[in-house]
Amino acid sequence: MNLFPKRRSRAVASTPLDGVDVILADLDGVVYTGRNAIEHAVDALGRAVRDGVAVGYITNNASRTDVQVAEHLTSFGLTVAPRDVVTSPQAAVLLLAGLVPAGSTILVVGGEGLTSEVEKAGFSVTRQASDNPAAVIQGFAPTVAWTDLAQASFALHTGIPWVATNTDWTIPVEGGIAPGNGTLVSAVHTAVGILPVVGGKPEKAIFDAAVERFDAKTPLFIGDRLDTDIVGANRAGMRSVHVLTGIDGPKQLLAADKDSRPTFILDDLRGLFEPYPETEFSKDGNTATVGSAVVRLRGDAIEVVRPGESSVDRLRAASSLIWASGRPIYGLQVAPELYS
């Protein structure tokens, strides 16, 4: 068997940006971590704009307003208006508007990023179940306390609608990885026995809102989490980039199920402008070549035959090989150099 398939002569590979009219970028883990911009991210997004590709930003973080997010991004040297930011509170409020009468009183669990959107939509805000709210809307804020969750529980026991901005289990902050809104939603769910309607990733509502706002025809979504970013992009029918600067790394990519597999895997956002190498399979489908990296499935083992010059090419080859095999990751012995 020839482990090193002869290269076919072909045109130069396309880049992830070819044919894209709008980039939709996640924030935490893609553009910045805490107060710090991620290396190469700002330069790459600025270059995309100069090249005529619109850039919008999608965030599940419900604790800040679109104005605050735009100011944060502008501080890194990007040119961002509030309109360029699509937040999970905005998507959640759109869902809320279809569930209750206009002008209703809404019990809000969350901070200014959520209350501001609820009020902009013409609803009244309360924090007390005794005010007989028409619905509960819940989002993350560092100040959310047990008393807030209790009020939501009291109100939801009356049978009113419940909308959540997002259900991320974790949130990256300067000190590390902290519990996210999903943990708080789960606490209320445990008390009331029902689940909310969700506006943010991985649900389609936030992607649909972004497509409509930017009139996107061929968007490309960039994220760092498979369970929210990539699953959501796939549900929305968008091509996606998974960038290895945030939460999920090689281990998670190798184990990704069919719903959470990205179109492209990049080390960092400079790769948006670089030719993206095609994966070539051997005739028996047991060997994958990307660039100069060659990875083989032999029995239950995923082996590196030739490491090549790029660790991300090895990861691309191994991911493609595992995904194409249809075999679960727990039934395979993966060479440590592919994920460590």
Short mmCIF file of the C-alpha atoms (twelve columns), coordinates in Angstrom:
data_MODEL
# 
_entry.id   MODEL 
# 
loop_
_atom_site.group_PDB 
_atom_site.id 
_atom_site.type_symbol 
_atom_site.label_atom_id 
_atom_site.label_alt_id 
_atom_site.label_comp_id 
_atom_site.label_asym_id 
_atom_site.label_seq_id 
_atom_site.Cartn_x 
_atom_site.Cartn_y 
_atom_site.Cartn_z 
_atom_site.pdbx_PDB_model_num 
ATOM 1   C CA . MET A 1   0.000   0.000  0.000   1 
ATOM 2   C CA . ASN A 2   1.307   3.442  -0.880  1 
ATOM 3   C CA . LEU A 3   1.244   5.528  2.307   1 
ATOM 4   C CA . PHE A 4   2.302   8.665  0.478   1 
ATOM 5   C CA . PRO A 5   -0.193  9.252  -2.323  1 
ATOM 6   C CA . LYS A 6   1.114   11.027 -5.404  1 
ATOM 7   C CA . ARG A 7   -0.020  14.625 -5.432  1 
ATOM 8   C CA . ARG A 8   -2.493  15.551 -8.090  1 
ATOM 9   C CA . SER A 9   -1.691  18.689 -10.044 1 
ATOM 10  C CA . ARG A 10  -4.333  21.247 -9.259  1 
ATOM 11  C CA . ALA A 11  -4.909  24.938 -8.825  1 
ATOM 12  C CA . VAL A 12  -3.717  26.649 -5.642  1 
ATOM 13  C CA . ALA A 13  -5.993  25.757 -2.713  1 
ATOM 14  C CA . SER A 14  -8.579  28.326 -1.775  1 
ATOM 15  C CA . THR A 15  -8.482  30.217 1.510   1 
ATOM 16  C CA . PRO A 16  -11.231 30.070 4.149   1 
ATOM 17  C CA . LEU A 17  -12.252 33.605 3.128   1 
ATOM 18  C CA . ASP A 18  -12.808 32.877 -0.555  1 
ATOM 19  C CA . GLY A 19  -16.380 33.830 -1.487  1 
ATOM 20  C CA . VAL A 20  -17.228 35.104 2.007   1 
ATOM 21  C CA . ASP A 21  -19.176 38.351 2.309   1 
ATOM 22  C CA . VAL A 22  -19.456 38.548 6.112   1 
ATOM 23  C CA . ILE A 23  -17.286 37.188 8.917   1 
ATOM 24  C CA . LEU A 24  -19.233 36.509 12.093  1 
ATOM 25  C CA . ALA A 25  -16.737 36.203 14.941  1 
ATOM 26  C CA . ASP A 26  -17.188 34.982 18.471  1 
ATOM 27  C CA . LEU A 27  -15.373 37.113 21.054  1 
ATOM 28  C CA . ASP A 28  -13.979 35.260 24.085  1 
ATOM 29  C CA . GLY A 29  -11.247 32.937 22.878  1 
ATOM 30  C CA . VAL A 30  -11.332 34.313 19.318  1 
ATOM 31  C CA . VAL A 31  -10.674 38.065 19.558  1 
ATOM 32  C CA . TYR A 32  -9.657  38.426 23.195  1 
ATOM 33  C CA . THR A 33  -9.278  36.726 26.537  1 
ATOM 34  C CA . GLY A 34  -10.276 39.053 29.361  1 
ATOM 35  C CA . ARG A 35  -8.628  42.427 28.738  1 
ATOM 36  C CA . ASN A 36  -6.032  41.074 26.344  1 
ATOM 37  C CA . ALA A 37  -6.352  40.754 22.580  1 
ATOM 38  C CA . ILE A 38  -5.396  37.361 21.165  1 
ATOM 39  C CA . GLU A 39  -2.245  37.487 19.078  1 
ATOM 40  C CA . HIS A 40  -2.866  38.121 15.357  1 
ATOM 41  C CA . ALA A 41  -6.676  38.354 15.788  1 
ATOM 42  C CA . VAL A 42  -7.010  42.138 15.566  1 
ATOM 43  C CA . ASP A 43  -4.647  42.422 12.605  1 
ATOM 44  C CA . ALA A 44  -6.462  39.644 10.735  1 
ATOM 45  C CA . LEU A 45  -9.950  41.073 11.281  1 
ATOM 46  C CA . GLY A 46  -8.768  44.555 10.322  1 
ATOM 47  C CA . ARG A 47  -7.227  43.161 7.147   1 
ATOM 48  C CA . ALA A 48  -10.493 41.403 6.266   1 
ATOM 49  C CA . VAL A 49  -12.373 44.704 6.491   1 
ATOM 50  C CA . ARG A 50  -9.772  46.428 4.319   1 
ATOM 51  C CA . ASP A 51  -10.188 43.609 1.795   1 
ATOM 52  C CA . GLY A 52  -13.923 44.324 1.602   1 
ATOM 53  C CA . VAL A 53  -15.275 41.602 3.909   1 
ATOM 54  C CA . ALA A 54  -17.726 42.865 6.537   1 
ATOM 55  C CA . VAL A 55  -17.082 41.724 10.110  1 
ATOM 56  C CA . GLY A 56  -19.751 41.249 12.765  1 
ATOM 57  C CA . TYR A 57  -19.347 39.982 16.292  1 
ATOM 58  C CA . ILE A 58  -21.591 37.440 17.995  1 
ATOM 59  C CA . THR A 59  -21.428 36.923 21.734  1 
ATOM 60  C CA . ASN A 60  -23.277 34.756 24.221  1 
ATOM 61  C CA . ASN A 61  -22.034 36.945 27.065  1 
ATOM 62  C CA . ALA A 62  -25.179 38.605 28.401  1 
ATOM 63  C CA . SER A 63  -23.507 40.765 31.028  1 
ATOM 64  C CA . ARG A 64  -22.547 43.649 28.711  1 
ATOM 65  C CA . THR A 65  -24.408 45.875 26.265  1 
ATOM 66  C CA . ASP A 66  -23.587 46.092 22.568  1 
ATOM 67  C CA . VAL A 67  -22.189 49.579 23.258  1 
ATOM 68  C CA . GLN A 68  -19.816 48.233 25.919  1 
ATOM 69  C CA . VAL A 69  -18.682 45.381 23.667  1 
ATOM 70  C CA . ALA A 70  -18.065 47.776 20.763  1 
ATOM 71  C CA . GLU A 71  -16.014 50.052 23.015  1 
ATOM 72  C CA . HIS A 72  -13.972 47.087 24.235  1 
ATOM 73  C CA . LEU A 73  -13.217 45.958 20.680  1 
ATOM 74  C CA . THR A 74  -12.405 49.509 19.591  1 
ATOM 75  C CA . SER A 75  -9.837  49.741 22.404  1 
ATOM 76  C CA . PHE A 76  -7.837  47.035 20.611  1 
ATOM 77  C CA . GLY A 77  -7.685  49.111 17.437  1 
ATOM 78  C CA . LEU A 78  -10.681 47.640 15.611  1 
ATOM 79  C CA . THR A 79  -13.383 49.875 14.147  1 
ATOM 80  C CA . VAL A 80  -16.609 48.567 15.659  1 
ATOM 81  C CA . ALA A 81  -20.017 50.204 16.095  1 
ATOM 82  C CA . PRO A 82  -22.699 48.860 18.457  1 
ATOM 83  C CA . ARG A 83  -24.647 47.751 15.403  1 
ATOM 84  C CA . ASP A 84  -21.794 45.387 14.526  1 
ATOM 85  C CA . VAL A 85  -22.376 43.418 17.741  1 
ATOM 86  C CA . VAL A 86  -25.094 40.772 18.011  1 
ATOM 87  C CA . THR A 87  -25.670 39.653 21.593  1 
ATOM 88  C CA . SER A 88  -27.543 36.724 23.084  1 
ATOM 89  C CA . PRO A 89  -29.841 39.148 24.985  1 
ATOM 90  C CA . GLN A 90  -30.892 40.639 21.640  1 
ATOM 91  C CA . ALA A 91  -31.723 37.187 20.276  1 
ATOM 92  C CA . ALA A 92  -33.492 36.214 23.495  1 
ATOM 93  C CA . VAL A 93  -35.643 39.345 23.477  1 
ATOM 94  C CA . LEU A 94  -36.701 38.606 19.893  1 
ATOM 95  C CA . LEU A 95  -37.896 35.203 21.102  1 
ATOM 96  C CA . LEU A 96  -39.591 36.796 24.124  1 
ATOM 97  C CA . ALA A 97  -41.539 39.179 21.885  1 
ATOM 98  C CA . GLY A 98  -43.183 36.188 20.232  1 
ATOM 99  C CA . LEU A 99  -44.292 34.695 23.548  1 
ATOM 100 C CA . VAL A 100 -45.897 37.570 25.490  1 
ATOM 101 C CA . PRO A 101 -47.948 40.695 24.710  1 
ATOM 102 C CA . ALA A 102 -46.141 43.945 23.947  1 
ATOM 103 C CA . GLY A 103 -45.376 46.045 27.004  1 
ATOM 104 C CA . SER A 104 -45.585 43.121 29.442  1 
ATOM 105 C CA . THR A 105 -43.771 43.047 32.749  1 
ATOM 106 C CA . ILE A 106 -40.816 40.650 32.607  1 
ATOM 107 C CA . LEU A 107 -38.855 39.186 35.496  1 
ATOM 108 C CA . VAL A 108 -35.195 39.617 34.568  1 
ATOM 109 C CA . VAL A 109 -32.341 37.580 36.011  1 
ATOM 110 C CA . GLY A 110 -29.152 39.224 34.786  1 
ATOM 111 C CA . GLY A 111 -27.353 42.525 34.411  1 
ATOM 112 C CA . GLU A 112 -27.389 45.641 32.267  1 
ATOM 113 C CA . GLY A 113 -26.618 43.734 29.075  1 
ATOM 114 C CA . LEU A 114 -30.003 42.028 29.426  1 
ATOM 115 C CA . THR A 115 -32.146 44.669 31.125  1 
ATOM 116 C CA . SER A 116 -31.209 47.273 28.510  1 
ATOM 117 C CA . GLU A 117 -32.442 45.034 25.664  1 
ATOM 118 C CA . VAL A 118 -35.656 44.142 27.513  1 
ATOM 119 C CA . GLU A 119 -36.402 47.828 28.061  1 
ATOM 120 C CA . LYS A 120 -35.481 48.789 24.476  1 
ATOM 121 C CA . ALA A 121 -38.110 46.296 23.302  1 
ATOM 122 C CA . GLY A 122 -40.781 48.123 25.319  1 
ATOM 123 C CA . PHE A 123 -41.119 45.698 28.227  1 
ATOM 124 C CA . SER A 124 -41.118 46.617 31.922  1 
ATOM 125 C CA . VAL A 125 -38.490 45.036 34.163  1 
ATOM 126 C CA . THR A 126 -39.080 43.523 37.566  1 
ATOM 127 C CA . ARG A 127 -36.940 41.423 39.881  1 
ATOM 128 C CA . GLN A 128 -39.829 40.113 41.982  1 
ATOM 129 C CA . ALA A 129 -42.199 37.217 41.318  1 
ATOM 130 C CA . SER A 130 -44.826 39.029 43.395  1 
ATOM 131 C CA . ASP A 131 -45.208 41.551 40.541  1 
ATOM 132 C CA . ASN A 132 -46.906 38.800 38.464  1 
ATOM 133 C CA . PRO A 133 -44.560 38.926 35.457  1 
ATOM 134 C CA . ALA A 134 -45.680 37.598 32.076  1 
ATOM 135 C CA . ALA A 135 -42.371 35.742 31.563  1 
ATOM 136 C CA . VAL A 136 -38.898 35.189 32.965  1 
ATOM 137 C CA . ILE A 137 -35.767 36.005 30.958  1 
ATOM 138 C CA . GLN A 138 -32.410 34.862 32.322  1 
ATOM 139 C CA . GLY A 139 -28.835 35.773 31.455  1 
ATOM 140 C CA . PHE A 140 -25.430 35.803 33.083  1 
ATOM 141 C CA . ALA A 141 -24.051 38.565 35.258  1 
ATOM 142 C CA . PRO A 142 -21.385 38.242 37.963  1 
ATOM 143 C CA . THR A 143 -23.854 39.693 40.465  1 
ATOM 144 C CA . VAL A 144 -26.585 37.066 39.958  1 
ATOM 145 C CA . ALA A 145 -27.345 35.565 43.368  1 
ATOM 146 C CA . TRP A 146 -29.396 32.752 44.894  1 
ATOM 147 C CA . THR A 147 -32.156 35.251 45.640  1 
ATOM 148 C CA . ASP A 148 -32.453 36.070 41.913  1 
ATOM 149 C CA . LEU A 149 -32.691 32.379 41.002  1 
ATOM 150 C CA . ALA A 150 -35.289 31.875 43.718  1 
ATOM 151 C CA . GLN A 151 -37.479 34.682 42.337  1 
ATOM 152 C CA . ALA A 152 -37.274 33.139 38.877  1 
ATOM 153 C CA . SER A 153 -38.293 29.773 40.327  1 
ATOM 154 C CA . PHE A 154 -41.242 31.287 42.187  1 
ATOM 155 C CA . ALA A 155 -42.477 32.978 38.996  1 
ATOM 156 C CA . LEU A 156 -41.996 29.960 36.745  1 
ATOM 157 C CA . HIS A 157 -44.063 27.740 39.026  1 
ATOM 158 C CA . THR A 158 -47.073 29.738 37.770  1 
ATOM 159 C CA . GLY A 159 -46.556 28.346 34.251  1 
ATOM 160 C CA . ILE A 160 -45.283 31.465 32.457  1 
ATOM 161 C CA . PRO A 161 -42.716 31.312 29.583  1 
ATOM 162 C CA . TRP A 162 -38.996 31.137 30.327  1 
ATOM 163 C CA . VAL A 163 -36.324 32.443 27.952  1 
ATOM 164 C CA . ALA A 164 -32.568 32.111 28.502  1 
ATOM 165 C CA . THR A 165 -29.919 34.122 26.697  1 
ATOM 166 C CA . ASN A 166 -27.599 31.107 26.513  1 
ATOM 167 C CA . THR A 167 -26.649 27.906 28.296  1 
ATOM 168 C CA . ASP A 168 -22.827 27.965 28.186  1 
ATOM 169 C CA . TRP A 169 -21.561 25.830 31.042  1 
ATOM 170 C CA . THR A 170 -18.381 27.881 31.389  1 
ATOM 171 C CA . ILE A 171 -17.133 31.371 30.659  1 
ATOM 172 C CA . PRO A 172 -13.462 32.352 30.166  1 
ATOM 173 C CA . VAL A 173 -12.336 35.199 32.430  1 
ATOM 174 C CA . GLU A 174 -8.951  36.649 33.301  1 
ATOM 175 C CA . GLY A 175 -8.462  34.283 36.217  1 
ATOM 176 C CA . GLY A 176 -9.346  31.189 34.185  1 
ATOM 177 C CA . ILE A 177 -12.520 29.261 33.387  1 
ATOM 178 C CA . ALA A 178 -15.560 30.082 35.530  1 
ATOM 179 C CA . PRO A 179 -19.168 28.756 35.716  1 
ATOM 180 C CA . GLY A 180 -21.330 30.224 32.965  1 
ATOM 181 C CA . ASN A 181 -25.035 30.921 32.507  1 
ATOM 182 C CA . GLY A 182 -25.753 27.246 31.865  1 
ATOM 183 C CA . THR A 183 -24.947 26.417 35.463  1 
ATOM 184 C CA . LEU A 184 -27.395 29.093 36.683  1 
ATOM 185 C CA . VAL A 185 -30.096 27.970 34.245  1 
ATOM 186 C CA . SER A 186 -29.545 24.402 35.431  1 
ATOM 187 C CA . ALA A 187 -30.139 25.458 39.038  1 
ATOM 188 C CA . VAL A 188 -33.516 26.967 38.126  1 
ATOM 189 C CA . HIS A 189 -34.358 23.949 35.946  1 
ATOM 190 C CA . THR A 190 -33.725 21.668 38.927  1 
ATOM 191 C CA . ALA A 191 -36.215 23.703 40.957  1 
ATOM 192 C CA . VAL A 192 -38.968 23.992 38.328  1 
ATOM 193 C CA . GLY A 193 -38.618 20.881 36.161  1 
ATOM 194 C CA . ILE A 194 -38.880 22.668 32.793  1 
ATOM 195 C CA . LEU A 195 -36.370 23.985 30.259  1 
ATOM 196 C CA . PRO A 196 -36.160 27.486 28.762  1 
ATOM 197 C CA . VAL A 197 -36.300 28.607 25.160  1 
ATOM 198 C CA . VAL A 198 -32.744 29.736 24.329  1 
ATOM 199 C CA . GLY A 199 -31.657 32.675 22.177  1 
ATOM 200 C CA . GLY A 200 -27.877 32.296 22.069  1 
ATOM 201 C CA . LYS A 201 -25.476 29.782 20.566  1 
ATOM 202 C CA . PRO A 202 -25.811 26.942 19.731  1 
ATOM 203 C CA . GLU A 203 -29.450 27.757 18.925  1 
ATOM 204 C CA . LYS A 204 -30.268 29.269 15.535  1 
ATOM 205 C CA . ALA A 205 -31.917 32.440 16.815  1 
ATOM 206 C CA . ILE A 206 -28.696 34.407 17.281  1 
ATOM 207 C CA . PHE A 207 -27.296 33.273 13.918  1 
ATOM 208 C CA . ASP A 208 -30.536 34.175 12.165  1 
ATOM 209 C CA . ALA A 209 -30.465 37.604 13.800  1 
ATOM 210 C CA . ALA A 210 -26.890 38.145 12.593  1 
ATOM 211 C CA . VAL A 211 -27.634 37.056 9.028   1 
ATOM 212 C CA . GLU A 212 -30.603 39.417 8.871   1 
ATOM 213 C CA . ARG A 213 -28.707 42.342 10.360  1 
ATOM 214 C CA . PHE A 214 -25.766 42.076 7.959   1 
ATOM 215 C CA . ASP A 215 -27.796 40.822 4.997   1 
ATOM 216 C CA . ALA A 216 -25.257 38.016 4.772   1 
ATOM 217 C CA . LYS A 217 -25.379 35.699 1.778   1 
ATOM 218 C CA . THR A 218 -22.194 33.679 2.349   1 
ATOM 219 C CA . PRO A 219 -21.189 34.155 5.999   1 
ATOM 220 C CA . LEU A 220 -18.267 32.457 7.724   1 
ATOM 221 C CA . PHE A 221 -18.502 31.944 11.475  1 
ATOM 222 C CA . ILE A 222 -15.374 31.819 13.653  1 
ATOM 223 C CA . GLY A 223 -15.469 30.200 17.084  1 
ATOM 224 C CA . ASP A 224 -13.377 28.427 19.688  1 
ATOM 225 C CA . ARG A 225 -15.984 26.121 21.250  1 
ATOM 226 C CA . LEU A 226 -17.432 23.104 19.521  1 
ATOM 227 C CA . ASP A 227 -20.558 22.693 21.655  1 
ATOM 228 C CA . THR A 228 -21.816 26.246 21.128  1 
ATOM 229 C CA . ASP A 229 -19.974 27.911 18.241  1 
ATOM 230 C CA . ILE A 230 -19.538 25.089 15.763  1 
ATOM 231 C CA . VAL A 231 -22.766 23.231 16.577  1 
ATOM 232 C CA . GLY A 232 -24.627 26.527 16.179  1 
ATOM 233 C CA . ALA A 233 -22.994 27.371 12.858  1 
ATOM 234 C CA . ASN A 234 -23.810 23.906 11.546  1 
ATOM 235 C CA . ARG A 235 -27.428 24.248 12.632  1 
ATOM 236 C CA . ALA A 236 -27.571 27.600 10.841  1 
ATOM 237 C CA . GLY A 237 -26.084 26.110 7.666   1 
ATOM 238 C CA . MET A 238 -22.929 28.235 7.826   1 
ATOM 239 C CA . ARG A 239 -19.346 27.334 7.053   1 
ATOM 240 C CA . SER A 240 -17.243 27.592 10.179  1 
ATOM 241 C CA . VAL A 241 -13.693 28.080 11.414  1 
ATOM 242 C CA . HIS A 242 -12.530 26.540 14.667  1 
ATOM 243 C CA . VAL A 243 -9.539  28.523 15.917  1 
ATOM 244 C CA . LEU A 244 -7.190  26.963 18.457  1 
ATOM 245 C CA . THR A 245 -6.842  30.050 20.659  1 
ATOM 246 C CA . GLY A 246 -9.675  29.431 23.107  1 
ATOM 247 C CA . ILE A 247 -11.536 26.706 24.955  1 
ATOM 248 C CA . ASP A 248 -11.485 23.585 22.769  1 
ATOM 249 C CA . GLY A 249 -8.220  22.131 21.534  1 
ATOM 250 C CA . PRO A 250 -6.988  19.071 19.622  1 
ATOM 251 C CA . LYS A 251 -8.497  16.493 22.007  1 
ATOM 252 C CA . GLN A 252 -11.975 17.905 21.555  1 
ATOM 253 C CA . LEU A 253 -11.595 18.187 17.770  1 
ATOM 254 C CA . LEU A 254 -10.454 14.594 17.386  1 
ATOM 255 C CA . ALA A 255 -13.490 13.460 19.391  1 
ATOM 256 C CA . ALA A 256 -15.998 15.810 17.722  1 
ATOM 257 C CA . ASP A 257 -19.303 14.216 16.731  1 
ATOM 258 C CA . LYS A 258 -20.896 14.906 13.359  1 
ATOM 259 C CA . ASP A 259 -22.814 17.930 14.659  1 
ATOM 260 C CA . SER A 260 -19.752 19.725 16.002  1 
ATOM 261 C CA . ARG A 261 -17.216 19.417 13.184  1 
ATOM 262 C CA . PRO A 262 -15.957 22.688 11.668  1 
ATOM 263 C CA . THR A 263 -15.262 23.383 8.017   1 
ATOM 264 C CA . PHE A 264 -11.775 24.707 8.795   1 
ATOM 265 C CA . ILE A 265 -9.266  24.304 11.640  1 
ATOM 266 C CA . LEU A 266 -6.808  27.184 12.176  1 
ATOM 267 C CA . ASP A 267 -3.949  27.817 14.597  1 
ATOM 268 C CA . ASP A 268 -4.812  31.518 14.621  1 
ATOM 269 C CA . LEU A 269 -6.640  34.005 12.420  1 
ATOM 270 C CA . ARG A 270 -3.737  34.568 10.048  1 
ATOM 271 C CA . GLY A 271 -4.909  31.309 8.500   1 
ATOM 272 C CA . LEU A 272 -7.980  33.055 7.088   1 
ATOM 273 C CA . PHE A 273 -5.773  34.401 4.276   1 
ATOM 274 C CA . GLU A 274 -3.661  31.309 3.691   1 
ATOM 275 C CA . PRO A 275 -4.432  28.494 1.218   1 
ATOM 276 C CA . TYR A 276 -6.269  25.768 3.107   1 
ATOM 277 C CA . PRO A 277 -4.804  22.346 2.266   1 
ATOM 278 C CA . GLU A 278 -7.037  19.582 1.001   1 
ATOM 279 C CA . THR A 279 -7.163  16.263 2.849   1 
ATOM 280 C CA . GLU A 280 -6.119  13.393 0.592   1 
ATOM 281 C CA . PHE A 281 -7.129  9.828  1.486   1 
ATOM 282 C CA . SER A 282 -5.473  6.624  0.349   1 
ATOM 283 C CA . LYS A 283 -7.575  4.262  -1.763  1 
ATOM 284 C CA . ASP A 284 -8.510  2.137  1.264   1 
ATOM 285 C CA . GLY A 285 -9.416  5.260  3.259   1 
ATOM 286 C CA . ASN A 286 -7.042  4.356  6.100   1 
ATOM 287 C CA . THR A 287 -4.410  7.034  5.479   1 
ATOM 288 C CA . ALA A 288 -4.906  10.800 5.389   1 
ATOM 289 C CA . THR A 289 -2.417  13.338 4.082   1 
ATOM 290 C CA . VAL A 290 -2.586  17.075 4.703   1 
ATOM 291 C CA . GLY A 291 0.334   19.104 3.441   1 
ATOM 292 C CA . SER A 292 3.407   17.075 4.402   1 
ATOM 293 C CA . ALA A 293 1.701   15.355 7.372   1 
ATOM 294 C CA . VAL A 294 0.538   11.755 7.039   1 
ATOM 295 C CA . VAL A 295 -1.677  9.962  9.586   1 
ATOM 296 C CA . ARG A 296 -2.815  6.338  9.417   1 
ATOM 297 C CA . LEU A 297 -5.546  4.190  10.968  1 
ATOM 298 C CA . ARG A 298 -4.173  0.719  11.618  1 
ATOM 299 C CA . GLY A 299 -6.444  -1.582 13.575  1 
ATOM 300 C CA . ASP A 300 -7.573  0.502  16.528  1 
ATOM 301 C CA . ALA A 301 -4.571  2.824  16.413  1 
ATOM 302 C CA . ILE A 302 -4.291  6.312  14.926  1 
ATOM 303 C CA . GLU A 303 -0.597  6.655  14.062  1 
ATOM 304 C CA . VAL A 304 1.571   9.481  12.804  1 
ATOM 305 C CA . VAL A 305 3.387   8.114  9.753   1 
ATOM 306 C CA . ARG A 306 5.032   11.394 8.830   1 
ATOM 307 C CA . PRO A 307 4.765   14.417 11.169  1 
ATOM 308 C CA . GLY A 308 5.297   16.978 8.442   1 
ATOM 309 C CA . GLU A 309 6.103   20.594 9.092   1 
ATOM 310 C CA . SER A 310 2.871   21.715 10.761  1 
ATOM 311 C CA . SER A 311 1.151   20.512 13.917  1 
ATOM 312 C CA . VAL A 312 -2.170  21.897 12.667  1 
ATOM 313 C CA . ASP A 313 -1.828  19.857 9.449   1 
ATOM 314 C CA . ARG A 314 -1.328  16.723 11.581  1 
ATOM 315 C CA . LEU A 315 -4.460  17.631 13.520  1 
ATOM 316 C CA . ARG A 316 -6.415  18.280 10.308  1 
ATOM 317 C CA . ALA A 317 -5.319  14.915 8.899   1 
ATOM 318 C CA . ALA A 318 -6.099  12.987 12.092  1 
ATOM 319 C CA . SER A 319 -9.480  14.675 12.555  1 
ATOM 320 C CA . SER A 320 -10.499 13.986 8.963   1 
ATOM 321 C CA . LEU A 321 -9.378  10.363 9.279   1 
ATOM 322 C CA . ILE A 322 -11.276 9.745  12.517  1 
ATOM 323 C CA . TRP A 323 -14.384 11.551 11.319  1 
ATOM 324 C CA . ALA A 324 -14.432 9.650  8.034   1 
ATOM 325 C CA . SER A 325 -13.948 6.300  9.792   1 
ATOM 326 C CA . GLY A 326 -17.288 6.592  11.596  1 
ATOM 327 C CA . ARG A 327 -15.663 5.077  14.670  1 
ATOM 328 C CA . PRO A 328 -16.081 6.593  18.151  1 
ATOM 329 C CA . ILE A 329 -12.973 8.102  19.690  1 
ATOM 330 C CA . TYR A 330 -13.220 5.910  22.790  1 
ATOM 331 C CA . GLY A 331 -12.626 2.846  20.613  1 
ATOM 332 C CA . LEU A 332 -9.367  4.212  19.200  1 
ATOM 333 C CA . GLN A 333 -5.822  4.557  20.513  1 
ATOM 334 C CA . VAL A 334 -4.675  7.990  19.386  1 
ATOM 335 C CA . ALA A 335 -0.981  8.855  19.219  1 
ATOM 336 C CA . PRO A 336 -0.300  11.404 22.001  1 
ATOM 337 C CA . GLU A 337 1.574   13.756 19.668  1 
ATOM 338 C CA . LEU A 338 -1.729  14.453 17.915  1 
ATOM 339 C CA . TYR A 339 -3.352  16.044 20.939  1 
ATOM 340 C CA . SER A 340 -0.698  16.922 23.519  1 
# 
